[in-house]
Amino acid sequence: MSPQHPLLAGTTTSSEQPIVIRGAYSSPYSLKMRAVLRYRHIPFRWVLKGSALDTFPPGSVPIIPVLIFAGDDGAYSETLVDSSPQIARLEADHAQRSLVPTDGALAFIDFLLEDFADEWVTKAMYHYRWTYDADIEKAGLLLPLDQNLQAPDEQLAKAHDFIIERQVGRRALVGSTDQNQPVLEGSFERLLEILQEHLAHQPFMLGERPARSDMALYGQLKPMLWWDPTSTALATARAPRAVNWIERVDDLSSWPVADEQGGWDATDALAPTVRRLLEEAGRTYAPFMVANAAALRSGADEMVCTIDGQTYSQSPFGYQGKCLVWLREQYSALADADRATVDLLLAGTGCEILFV
């Protein structure tokens, strides 16, 4: 048997080995998955990427978070990347405190809103961090410390400059350009308004119990509502309920789940603000995803669409093309009655174009 990692001393058999999550405090998807594990009462160990304790196997691609599982021999050898498949794996392995609504139609709406957060709201997250001077400087000073809190000042200074140059240089890749700025910031501001109203009436997006969409929104909003100065100030002024909400979702380990099958709203009793959230997805995310898929099919170097009467453009993104394929597969796999309910819920939101 391979020697046990020192971070995991005290565990006994492989069946009891906690999952390792390799992540970073600045990573929205890392925070999303840490919140998932906390809420679901799944034993885990948090390891900062590149730190002295990060001696676990690399993921299949160099992204975070990585979930690392122990095999039958107790060695940590299996890795899994990408937060949506990670959630699906955890749902398959652990029954308690599920994040997936038991109603098929509602589960699909939840999946759609998770993808909206992961693939669209993330653009605003990146935009605010790497566009404004105060945000850029804060990130440059703090991000290098994740790997080594005791790093020499000279090393930190070099890392500060390297990170800023690299990340600011990637802005256009994710759509953060001067041309797209009104689209991204307008969408974020509308999202804040929706959340401020929604959270005045219920604790989570789909009822009295969290779902995947809550975790995805939390992951993207945590940096924007608590860490990055410009977006945090905006959110504090316009959506203080949302700012408080992300602190709650960060650790829902004490949230009661009395009925493993219930706690989510019925599809005919969803809050009106859920409709508004779907309309925001239809207004922004849906035209982007469709245009991105078209650009990938044609081999174009640029995807272009119209959002809010404004031209939005960026390089096509292969992963988001895969996300649309997966979304359409889930839609096609719905039972007829559930698909009819989904169609009714999405009618007039703008999201219909995703499934044409």
mmCIF file of C-alpha atoms in Angstrom:
data_model
loop_
_atom_site.group_PDB
_atom_site.id
_atom_site.type_symbol
_atom_site.label_atom_id
_atom_site.label_comp_id
_atom_site.label_asym_id
_atom_site.label_seq_id
_atom_site.Cartn_x
_atom_site.Cartn_y
_atom_site.Cartn_z
ATOM 1 C CA MET A 1 0.000 0.000 0.000
ATOM 2 C CA SER A 2 1.257 3.469 -0.840
ATOM 3 C CA PRO A 3 2.172 5.588 2.174
ATOM 4 C CA GLN A 4 -0.588 7.845 3.390
ATOM 5 C CA HIS A 5 -0.283 11.552 2.664
ATOM 6 C CA PRO A 6 0.576 13.417 5.904
ATOM 7 C CA LEU A 7 -2.378 15.748 5.464
ATOM 8 C CA LEU A 8 -4.673 12.737 5.760
ATOM 9 C CA ALA A 9 -3.163 11.148 8.848
ATOM 10 C CA GLY A 10 -5.762 9.574 11.079
ATOM 11 C CA THR A 11 -7.922 7.951 8.415
ATOM 12 C CA THR A 12 -8.062 4.190 8.391
ATOM 13 C CA THR A 13 -9.484 2.383 5.378
ATOM 14 C CA SER A 14 -9.780 3.576 1.785
ATOM 15 C CA SER A 15 -13.576 3.644 2.110
ATOM 16 C CA GLU A 16 -13.124 6.237 4.841
ATOM 17 C CA GLN A 17 -10.526 8.303 3.038
ATOM 18 C CA PRO A 18 -11.726 11.867 2.541
ATOM 19 C CA ILE A 19 -11.841 13.335 -0.937
ATOM 20 C CA VAL A 20 -9.045 15.793 -1.643
ATOM 21 C CA ILE A 21 -10.025 19.021 -3.381
ATOM 22 C CA ARG A 22 -7.172 20.947 -4.954
ATOM 23 C CA GLY A 23 -8.217 24.561 -5.322
ATOM 24 C CA ALA A 24 -7.516 28.210 -4.623
ATOM 25 C CA TYR A 25 -9.230 30.898 -2.595
ATOM 26 C CA SER A 26 -9.534 33.054 -5.709
ATOM 27 C CA SER A 27 -11.088 30.333 -7.875
ATOM 28 C CA PRO A 28 -14.903 30.530 -8.193
ATOM 29 C CA TYR A 29 -15.217 26.892 -9.192
ATOM 30 C CA SER A 30 -13.017 25.786 -6.287
ATOM 31 C CA LEU A 31 -15.241 27.688 -3.872
ATOM 32 C CA LYS A 32 -18.319 26.210 -5.542
ATOM 33 C CA MET A 33 -17.117 22.654 -4.999
ATOM 34 C CA ARG A 34 -15.918 23.281 -1.467
ATOM 35 C CA ALA A 35 -19.396 24.606 -0.641
ATOM 36 C CA VAL A 36 -20.933 21.502 -2.231
ATOM 37 C CA LEU A 37 -18.823 19.187 -0.087
ATOM 38 C CA ARG A 38 -19.562 21.162 3.058
ATOM 39 C CA TYR A 39 -23.317 21.165 2.481
ATOM 40 C CA ARG A 40 -23.456 17.491 1.579
ATOM 41 C CA HIS A 41 -21.451 16.363 4.630
ATOM 42 C CA ILE A 42 -18.927 14.587 2.423
ATOM 43 C CA PRO A 43 -15.543 14.281 4.175
ATOM 44 C CA PHE A 44 -12.834 16.200 2.334
ATOM 45 C CA ARG A 45 -9.488 17.930 2.663
ATOM 46 C CA TRP A 46 -8.823 21.309 1.064
ATOM 47 C CA VAL A 47 -5.362 21.637 -0.531
ATOM 48 C CA LEU A 48 -4.109 24.855 -2.068
ATOM 49 C CA LYS A 49 -2.792 24.369 -5.581
ATOM 50 C CA GLY A 50 0.985 24.636 -5.716
ATOM 51 C CA SER A 51 1.412 24.695 -1.946
ATOM 52 C CA ALA A 52 3.785 22.463 -0.009
ATOM 53 C CA LEU A 53 0.920 20.074 0.733
ATOM 54 C CA ASP A 54 -0.034 19.752 -2.931
ATOM 55 C CA THR A 55 1.746 16.483 -3.629
ATOM 56 C CA PHE A 56 -1.262 14.724 -5.116
ATOM 57 C CA PRO A 57 -1.585 13.597 -8.757
ATOM 58 C CA PRO A 58 -2.282 16.324 -11.333
ATOM 59 C CA GLY A 59 -5.640 16.511 -13.061
ATOM 60 C CA SER A 60 -6.177 15.497 -16.672
ATOM 61 C CA VAL A 61 -5.952 19.180 -17.631
ATOM 62 C CA PRO A 62 -4.226 21.990 -15.703
ATOM 63 C CA ILE A 63 -7.336 23.576 -14.191
ATOM 64 C CA ILE A 64 -8.869 23.743 -10.734
ATOM 65 C CA PRO A 65 -10.605 22.480 -8.780
ATOM 66 C CA VAL A 66 -9.475 18.882 -8.970
ATOM 67 C CA LEU A 67 -11.203 16.207 -6.915
ATOM 68 C CA ILE A 68 -8.817 13.401 -6.009
ATOM 69 C CA PHE A 69 -10.154 10.037 -4.846
ATOM 70 C CA ALA A 70 -8.454 7.208 -2.994
ATOM 71 C CA GLY A 71 -8.449 3.783 -4.622
ATOM 72 C CA ASP A 72 -8.958 0.426 -2.968
ATOM 73 C CA ASP A 73 -5.278 0.409 -1.988
ATOM 74 C CA GLY A 74 -5.678 3.718 -0.155
ATOM 75 C CA ALA A 75 -3.523 5.634 -2.629
ATOM 76 C CA TYR A 76 -4.818 8.858 -4.129
ATOM 77 C CA SER A 77 -4.711 8.139 -7.833
ATOM 78 C CA GLU A 78 -8.061 9.032 -9.441
ATOM 79 C CA THR A 79 -8.651 12.658 -10.417
ATOM 80 C CA LEU A 80 -11.693 14.468 -11.770
ATOM 81 C CA VAL A 81 -11.926 18.008 -13.140
ATOM 82 C CA ASP A 82 -14.850 20.272 -14.106
ATOM 83 C CA SER A 83 -17.370 21.212 -11.439
ATOM 84 C CA SER A 84 -20.527 19.930 -13.164
ATOM 85 C CA PRO A 85 -19.195 16.381 -13.697
ATOM 86 C CA GLN A 86 -17.764 16.561 -10.189
ATOM 87 C CA ILE A 87 -21.215 17.268 -8.766
ATOM 88 C CA ALA A 88 -22.649 14.413 -10.854
ATOM 89 C CA ARG A 89 -19.993 12.029 -9.499
ATOM 90 C CA LEU A 90 -20.763 13.040 -5.928
ATOM 91 C CA GLU A 91 -24.481 12.555 -6.561
ATOM 92 C CA ALA A 92 -23.767 9.027 -7.789
ATOM 93 C CA ASP A 93 -21.524 8.192 -4.838
ATOM 94 C CA HIS A 94 -23.423 9.821 -1.969
ATOM 95 C CA ALA A 95 -27.164 9.769 -1.328
ATOM 96 C CA GLN A 96 -27.486 12.218 1.540
ATOM 97 C CA ARG A 97 -28.374 15.886 1.100
ATOM 98 C CA SER A 98 -28.641 15.801 -2.696
ATOM 99 C CA LEU A 99 -28.454 18.998 -4.718
ATOM 100 C CA VAL A 100 -30.594 17.667 -7.573
ATOM 101 C CA PRO A 101 -34.372 18.244 -7.342
ATOM 102 C CA THR A 102 -36.396 15.053 -7.506
ATOM 103 C CA ASP A 103 -38.798 16.530 -10.078
ATOM 104 C CA GLY A 104 -37.322 15.941 -13.538
ATOM 105 C CA ALA A 105 -38.430 19.247 -15.043
ATOM 106 C CA LEU A 106 -37.169 21.251 -12.069
ATOM 107 C CA ALA A 107 -33.877 19.363 -12.141
ATOM 108 C CA PHE A 108 -33.419 20.436 -15.748
ATOM 109 C CA ILE A 109 -34.161 24.101 -14.949
ATOM 110 C CA ASP A 110 -31.623 23.823 -12.148
ATOM 111 C CA PHE A 111 -29.056 22.372 -14.566
ATOM 112 C CA LEU A 112 -29.697 25.197 -17.026
ATOM 113 C CA LEU A 113 -29.254 27.871 -14.351
ATOM 114 C CA GLU A 114 -26.079 26.178 -13.129
ATOM 115 C CA ASP A 115 -24.660 26.413 -16.632
ATOM 116 C CA PHE A 116 -25.786 30.058 -16.933
ATOM 117 C CA ALA A 117 -23.752 30.860 -13.822
ATOM 118 C CA ASP A 118 -20.752 28.739 -14.792
ATOM 119 C CA GLU A 119 -20.495 29.921 -18.390
ATOM 120 C CA TRP A 120 -21.957 33.450 -18.420
ATOM 121 C CA VAL A 121 -21.781 35.001 -14.951
ATOM 122 C CA THR A 122 -18.147 33.920 -14.875
ATOM 123 C CA LYS A 123 -17.437 36.478 -17.602
ATOM 124 C CA ALA A 124 -18.506 39.310 -15.312
ATOM 125 C CA MET A 125 -16.404 37.805 -12.524
ATOM 126 C CA TYR A 126 -13.288 37.870 -14.679
ATOM 127 C CA HIS A 127 -14.163 41.288 -16.089
ATOM 128 C CA TYR A 128 -14.443 43.066 -12.750
ATOM 129 C CA ARG A 129 -11.264 41.527 -11.333
ATOM 130 C CA TRP A 130 -9.039 42.361 -14.278
ATOM 131 C CA THR A 131 -10.486 45.638 -15.628
ATOM 132 C CA TYR A 132 -10.348 48.123 -12.773
ATOM 133 C CA ASP A 133 -7.070 49.286 -11.224
ATOM 134 C CA ALA A 134 -7.969 48.660 -7.572
ATOM 135 C CA ASP A 135 -9.169 45.144 -8.334
ATOM 136 C CA ILE A 136 -6.130 44.332 -10.466
ATOM 137 C CA GLU A 137 -3.725 45.510 -7.787
ATOM 138 C CA LYS A 138 -5.482 43.625 -4.996
ATOM 139 C CA ALA A 139 -5.431 40.421 -7.028
ATOM 140 C CA GLY A 140 -1.785 40.891 -7.913
ATOM 141 C CA LEU A 141 -0.833 41.322 -4.270
ATOM 142 C CA LEU A 142 -2.901 38.488 -2.805
ATOM 143 C CA LEU A 143 -3.066 35.683 -5.353
ATOM 144 C CA PRO A 144 0.637 34.716 -5.127
ATOM 145 C CA LEU A 145 0.263 34.109 -1.394
ATOM 146 C CA ASP A 146 -1.951 31.060 -1.965
ATOM 147 C CA GLN A 147 1.078 28.949 -2.819
ATOM 148 C CA ASN A 148 3.321 30.179 -0.037
ATOM 149 C CA LEU A 149 2.374 32.617 2.706
ATOM 150 C CA GLN A 150 6.050 32.894 3.690
ATOM 151 C CA ALA A 151 7.341 33.594 0.183
ATOM 152 C CA PRO A 152 10.107 36.258 0.075
ATOM 153 C CA ASP A 153 9.000 39.770 -0.880
ATOM 154 C CA GLU A 154 11.145 39.716 -4.016
ATOM 155 C CA GLN A 155 9.445 36.525 -5.198
ATOM 156 C CA LEU A 156 6.006 37.964 -4.451
ATOM 157 C CA ALA A 157 6.805 41.111 -6.395
ATOM 158 C CA LYS A 158 7.769 39.087 -9.457
ATOM 159 C CA ALA A 159 4.632 36.955 -9.114
ATOM 160 C CA HIS A 160 2.527 40.124 -8.777
ATOM 161 C CA ASP A 161 3.777 41.429 -12.114
ATOM 162 C CA PHE A 162 3.539 38.057 -13.854
ATOM 163 C CA ILE A 163 -0.034 37.367 -12.751
ATOM 164 C CA ILE A 164 -1.294 40.810 -13.697
ATOM 165 C CA GLU A 165 0.337 40.702 -17.127
ATOM 166 C CA ARG A 166 -1.005 37.228 -17.844
ATOM 167 C CA GLN A 167 -4.544 37.730 -16.561
ATOM 168 C CA VAL A 168 -5.118 41.186 -17.991
ATOM 169 C CA GLY A 169 -3.781 39.836 -21.270
ATOM 170 C CA ARG A 170 -6.464 37.117 -21.223
ATOM 171 C CA ARG A 171 -9.400 39.499 -20.821
ATOM 172 C CA ALA A 172 -10.402 39.418 -24.469
ATOM 173 C CA LEU A 173 -10.272 35.619 -24.490
ATOM 174 C CA VAL A 174 -13.181 35.468 -22.042
ATOM 175 C CA GLY A 175 -15.040 38.412 -23.579
ATOM 176 C CA SER A 176 -13.936 41.246 -21.293
ATOM 177 C CA THR A 177 -13.359 44.034 -23.810
ATOM 178 C CA ASP A 178 -14.300 47.698 -24.000
ATOM 179 C CA GLN A 179 -16.947 46.815 -26.589
ATOM 180 C CA ASN A 180 -18.486 44.113 -24.400
ATOM 181 C CA GLN A 181 -18.260 46.046 -21.142
ATOM 182 C CA PRO A 182 -21.834 47.435 -21.226
ATOM 183 C CA VAL A 183 -23.214 43.941 -21.865
ATOM 184 C CA LEU A 184 -21.283 42.270 -19.048
ATOM 185 C CA GLU A 185 -21.813 44.990 -16.478
ATOM 186 C CA GLY A 186 -25.479 45.454 -17.389
ATOM 187 C CA SER A 187 -26.091 41.735 -16.943
ATOM 188 C CA PHE A 188 -24.353 41.722 -13.552
ATOM 189 C CA GLU A 189 -26.374 44.688 -12.338
ATOM 190 C CA ARG A 190 -29.655 43.058 -13.381
ATOM 191 C CA LEU A 191 -28.602 39.851 -11.642
ATOM 192 C CA LEU A 192 -28.040 41.812 -8.443
ATOM 193 C CA GLU A 193 -31.526 43.301 -8.679
ATOM 194 C CA ILE A 194 -33.097 39.883 -9.179
ATOM 195 C CA LEU A 195 -31.233 38.375 -6.235
ATOM 196 C CA GLN A 196 -32.050 41.273 -3.935
ATOM 197 C CA GLU A 197 -35.753 40.751 -4.601
ATOM 198 C CA HIS A 198 -35.623 36.952 -4.615
ATOM 199 C CA LEU A 199 -33.776 36.620 -1.326
ATOM 200 C CA ALA A 200 -36.321 38.800 0.411
ATOM 201 C CA HIS A 201 -38.760 35.872 0.167
ATOM 202 C CA GLN A 202 -36.815 32.600 0.215
ATOM 203 C CA PRO A 203 -33.328 31.338 1.040
ATOM 204 C CA PHE A 204 -32.411 29.565 -2.203
ATOM 205 C CA MET A 205 -33.165 29.801 -5.902
ATOM 206 C CA LEU A 206 -35.642 26.929 -6.052
ATOM 207 C CA GLY A 207 -37.096 26.849 -2.564
ATOM 208 C CA GLU A 208 -36.105 26.065 0.983
ATOM 209 C CA ARG A 209 -33.224 23.834 -0.028
ATOM 210 C CA PRO A 210 -30.095 24.517 -2.094
ATOM 211 C CA ALA A 211 -29.594 23.101 -5.563
ATOM 212 C CA ARG A 212 -26.788 23.094 -8.120
ATOM 213 C CA SER A 213 -27.757 26.554 -9.353
ATOM 214 C CA ASP A 214 -27.228 28.009 -5.872
ATOM 215 C CA MET A 215 -23.744 26.558 -5.679
ATOM 216 C CA ALA A 216 -22.832 27.793 -9.154
ATOM 217 C CA LEU A 217 -24.112 31.308 -8.521
ATOM 218 C CA TYR A 218 -22.356 31.372 -5.164
ATOM 219 C CA GLY A 219 -19.053 30.336 -6.750
ATOM 220 C CA GLN A 220 -19.042 33.175 -9.263
ATOM 221 C CA LEU A 221 -20.496 35.764 -6.901
ATOM 222 C CA LYS A 222 -18.200 35.114 -3.943
ATOM 223 C CA PRO A 223 -15.255 36.964 -5.548
ATOM 224 C CA MET A 224 -17.481 39.702 -6.941
ATOM 225 C CA LEU A 225 -19.488 40.336 -3.780
ATOM 226 C CA TRP A 226 -16.832 39.882 -1.124
ATOM 227 C CA TRP A 227 -13.323 40.102 -2.562
ATOM 228 C CA ASP A 228 -13.022 42.373 -5.615
ATOM 229 C CA PRO A 229 -13.411 46.044 -4.582
ATOM 230 C CA THR A 230 -15.375 47.499 -7.503
ATOM 231 C CA SER A 231 -18.056 44.826 -7.776
ATOM 232 C CA THR A 232 -18.253 44.402 -3.987
ATOM 233 C CA ALA A 233 -19.030 48.091 -3.513
ATOM 234 C CA LEU A 234 -21.671 47.930 -6.235
ATOM 235 C CA ALA A 235 -23.298 44.848 -4.736
ATOM 236 C CA THR A 236 -23.224 46.179 -1.183
ATOM 237 C CA ALA A 237 -25.112 49.273 -2.309
ATOM 238 C CA ARG A 238 -27.608 47.505 -4.573
ATOM 239 C CA ALA A 239 -28.010 43.972 -3.248
ATOM 240 C CA PRO A 240 -26.978 43.634 0.404
ATOM 241 C CA ARG A 241 -29.118 40.503 0.748
ATOM 242 C CA ALA A 242 -27.022 38.825 -1.950
ATOM 243 C CA VAL A 243 -23.794 39.863 -0.230
ATOM 244 C CA ASN A 244 -24.993 38.244 2.988
ATOM 245 C CA TRP A 245 -26.323 35.215 1.095
ATOM 246 C CA ILE A 246 -22.943 34.232 -0.315
ATOM 247 C CA GLU A 247 -21.522 34.104 3.190
ATOM 248 C CA ARG A 248 -24.319 31.728 4.173
ATOM 249 C CA VAL A 249 -23.887 29.452 1.153
ATOM 250 C CA ASP A 250 -20.155 29.272 1.794
ATOM 251 C CA ASP A 251 -20.874 26.773 4.573
ATOM 252 C CA LEU A 252 -24.327 25.172 4.664
ATOM 253 C CA SER A 253 -23.196 22.185 6.712
ATOM 254 C CA SER A 254 -25.723 23.069 9.420
ATOM 255 C CA TRP A 255 -28.641 23.652 7.035
ATOM 256 C CA PRO A 256 -31.397 21.183 7.983
ATOM 257 C CA VAL A 257 -32.735 18.704 5.431
ATOM 258 C CA ALA A 258 -35.740 17.052 7.065
ATOM 259 C CA ASP A 259 -36.977 15.305 3.922
ATOM 260 C CA GLU A 260 -34.444 13.912 1.473
ATOM 261 C CA GLN A 261 -37.060 14.026 -1.278
ATOM 262 C CA GLY A 262 -38.429 17.497 -0.652
ATOM 263 C CA GLY A 263 -37.651 21.115 0.079
ATOM 264 C CA TRP A 264 -37.729 22.421 -3.494
ATOM 265 C CA ASP A 265 -40.658 24.332 -4.948
ATOM 266 C CA ALA A 266 -43.099 22.714 -7.346
ATOM 267 C CA THR A 267 -42.647 23.778 -10.958
ATOM 268 C CA ASP A 268 -46.038 25.541 -10.907
ATOM 269 C CA ALA A 269 -45.131 27.454 -7.746
ATOM 270 C CA LEU A 270 -41.704 28.875 -8.570
ATOM 271 C CA ALA A 271 -41.024 32.414 -7.414
ATOM 272 C CA PRO A 272 -41.564 35.097 -10.084
ATOM 273 C CA THR A 273 -37.906 36.002 -9.693
ATOM 274 C CA VAL A 274 -36.936 32.572 -11.024
ATOM 275 C CA ARG A 275 -38.725 33.556 -14.217
ATOM 276 C CA ARG A 276 -36.709 36.784 -14.267
ATOM 277 C CA LEU A 277 -33.512 34.795 -13.788
ATOM 278 C CA LEU A 278 -34.427 32.623 -16.767
ATOM 279 C CA GLU A 279 -35.179 35.762 -18.776
ATOM 280 C CA GLU A 280 -31.729 37.119 -17.924
ATOM 281 C CA ALA A 281 -30.228 33.843 -19.132
ATOM 282 C CA GLY A 282 -32.293 34.106 -22.300
ATOM 283 C CA ARG A 283 -31.220 37.694 -22.807
ATOM 284 C CA THR A 284 -27.471 37.077 -22.539
ATOM 285 C CA TYR A 285 -26.264 33.518 -22.083
ATOM 286 C CA ALA A 286 -28.556 31.900 -24.672
ATOM 287 C CA PRO A 287 -27.605 34.069 -27.689
ATOM 288 C CA PHE A 288 -23.958 33.807 -26.688
ATOM 289 C CA MET A 289 -24.058 29.997 -26.450
ATOM 290 C CA VAL A 290 -25.839 29.594 -29.777
ATOM 291 C CA ALA A 291 -23.490 31.986 -31.593
ATOM 292 C CA ASN A 292 -20.463 30.341 -30.005
ATOM 293 C CA ALA A 293 -21.612 26.909 -31.203
ATOM 294 C CA ALA A 294 -22.178 28.265 -34.716
ATOM 295 C CA ALA A 295 -18.683 29.777 -34.807
ATOM 296 C CA LEU A 296 -17.153 26.496 -33.667
ATOM 297 C CA ARG A 297 -19.025 24.575 -36.378
ATOM 298 C CA SER A 298 -17.916 26.977 -39.116
ATOM 299 C CA GLY A 299 -14.343 27.255 -37.886
ATOM 300 C CA ALA A 300 -14.634 31.018 -37.524
ATOM 301 C CA ASP A 301 -12.023 32.933 -35.573
ATOM 302 C CA GLU A 302 -14.658 35.128 -33.958
ATOM 303 C CA MET A 303 -18.170 34.618 -32.656
ATOM 304 C CA VAL A 304 -20.548 37.551 -32.918
ATOM 305 C CA CYS A 305 -24.065 37.977 -31.583
ATOM 306 C CA THR A 306 -26.448 40.722 -30.532
ATOM 307 C CA ILE A 307 -27.250 41.133 -26.842
ATOM 308 C CA ASP A 308 -29.494 43.971 -25.707
ATOM 309 C CA GLY A 309 -29.173 45.553 -29.123
ATOM 310 C CA GLN A 310 -25.392 45.658 -28.783
ATOM 311 C CA THR A 311 -22.775 43.664 -30.635
ATOM 312 C CA TYR A 312 -21.021 41.122 -28.459
ATOM 313 C CA SER A 313 -17.950 39.361 -29.850
ATOM 314 C CA GLN A 314 -15.041 37.225 -28.709
ATOM 315 C CA SER A 315 -13.057 34.202 -29.805
ATOM 316 C CA PRO A 316 -15.176 31.031 -29.847
ATOM 317 C CA PHE A 317 -14.682 28.804 -26.836
ATOM 318 C CA GLY A 318 -14.611 25.057 -27.325
ATOM 319 C CA TYR A 319 -15.620 24.085 -23.811
ATOM 320 C CA GLN A 320 -18.771 26.183 -23.931
ATOM 321 C CA GLY A 321 -19.645 24.411 -27.167
ATOM 322 C CA LYS A 322 -19.486 21.133 -25.229
ATOM 323 C CA CYS A 323 -21.696 22.611 -22.512
ATOM 324 C CA LEU A 324 -24.415 23.340 -25.055
ATOM 325 C CA VAL A 325 -24.189 19.770 -26.381
ATOM 326 C CA TRP A 326 -24.582 18.406 -22.843
ATOM 327 C CA LEU A 327 -27.497 20.739 -22.153
ATOM 328 C CA ARG A 328 -29.273 19.614 -25.310
ATOM 329 C CA GLU A 329 -28.624 15.972 -24.462
ATOM 330 C CA GLN A 330 -30.221 16.471 -21.059
ATOM 331 C CA TYR A 331 -33.184 18.179 -22.682
ATOM 332 C CA SER A 332 -33.651 15.331 -25.180
ATOM 333 C CA ALA A 333 -33.437 12.772 -22.374
ATOM 334 C CA LEU A 334 -36.353 14.310 -20.466
ATOM 335 C CA ALA A 335 -39.555 12.324 -20.178
ATOM 336 C CA ASP A 336 -42.260 13.740 -22.443
ATOM 337 C CA ALA A 337 -44.239 15.221 -19.563
ATOM 338 C CA ASP A 338 -41.151 16.816 -18.050
ATOM 339 C CA ARG A 339 -40.094 18.256 -21.408
ATOM 340 C CA ALA A 340 -43.545 19.769 -21.839
ATOM 341 C CA THR A 341 -43.230 21.383 -18.406
ATOM 342 C CA VAL A 342 -39.775 22.711 -19.241
ATOM 343 C CA ASP A 343 -41.051 24.134 -22.510
ATOM 344 C CA LEU A 344 -43.823 25.914 -20.625
ATOM 345 C CA LEU A 345 -41.384 27.347 -18.084
ATOM 346 C CA LEU A 346 -38.994 28.562 -20.764
ATOM 347 C CA ALA A 347 -41.620 29.959 -23.145
ATOM 348 C CA GLY A 348 -40.918 33.626 -23.783
ATOM 349 C CA THR A 349 -37.713 33.724 -21.734
ATOM 350 C CA GLY A 350 -35.354 33.666 -24.716
ATOM 351 C CA CYS A 351 -33.870 30.348 -23.603
ATOM 352 C CA GLU A 352 -35.930 28.485 -26.203
ATOM 353 C CA ILE A 353 -33.257 29.146 -28.844
ATOM 354 C CA LEU A 354 -30.925 26.783 -26.997
ATOM 355 C CA PHE A 355 -33.079 23.817 -27.999
ATOM 356 C CA VAL A 356 -34.040 24.604 -31.573
#
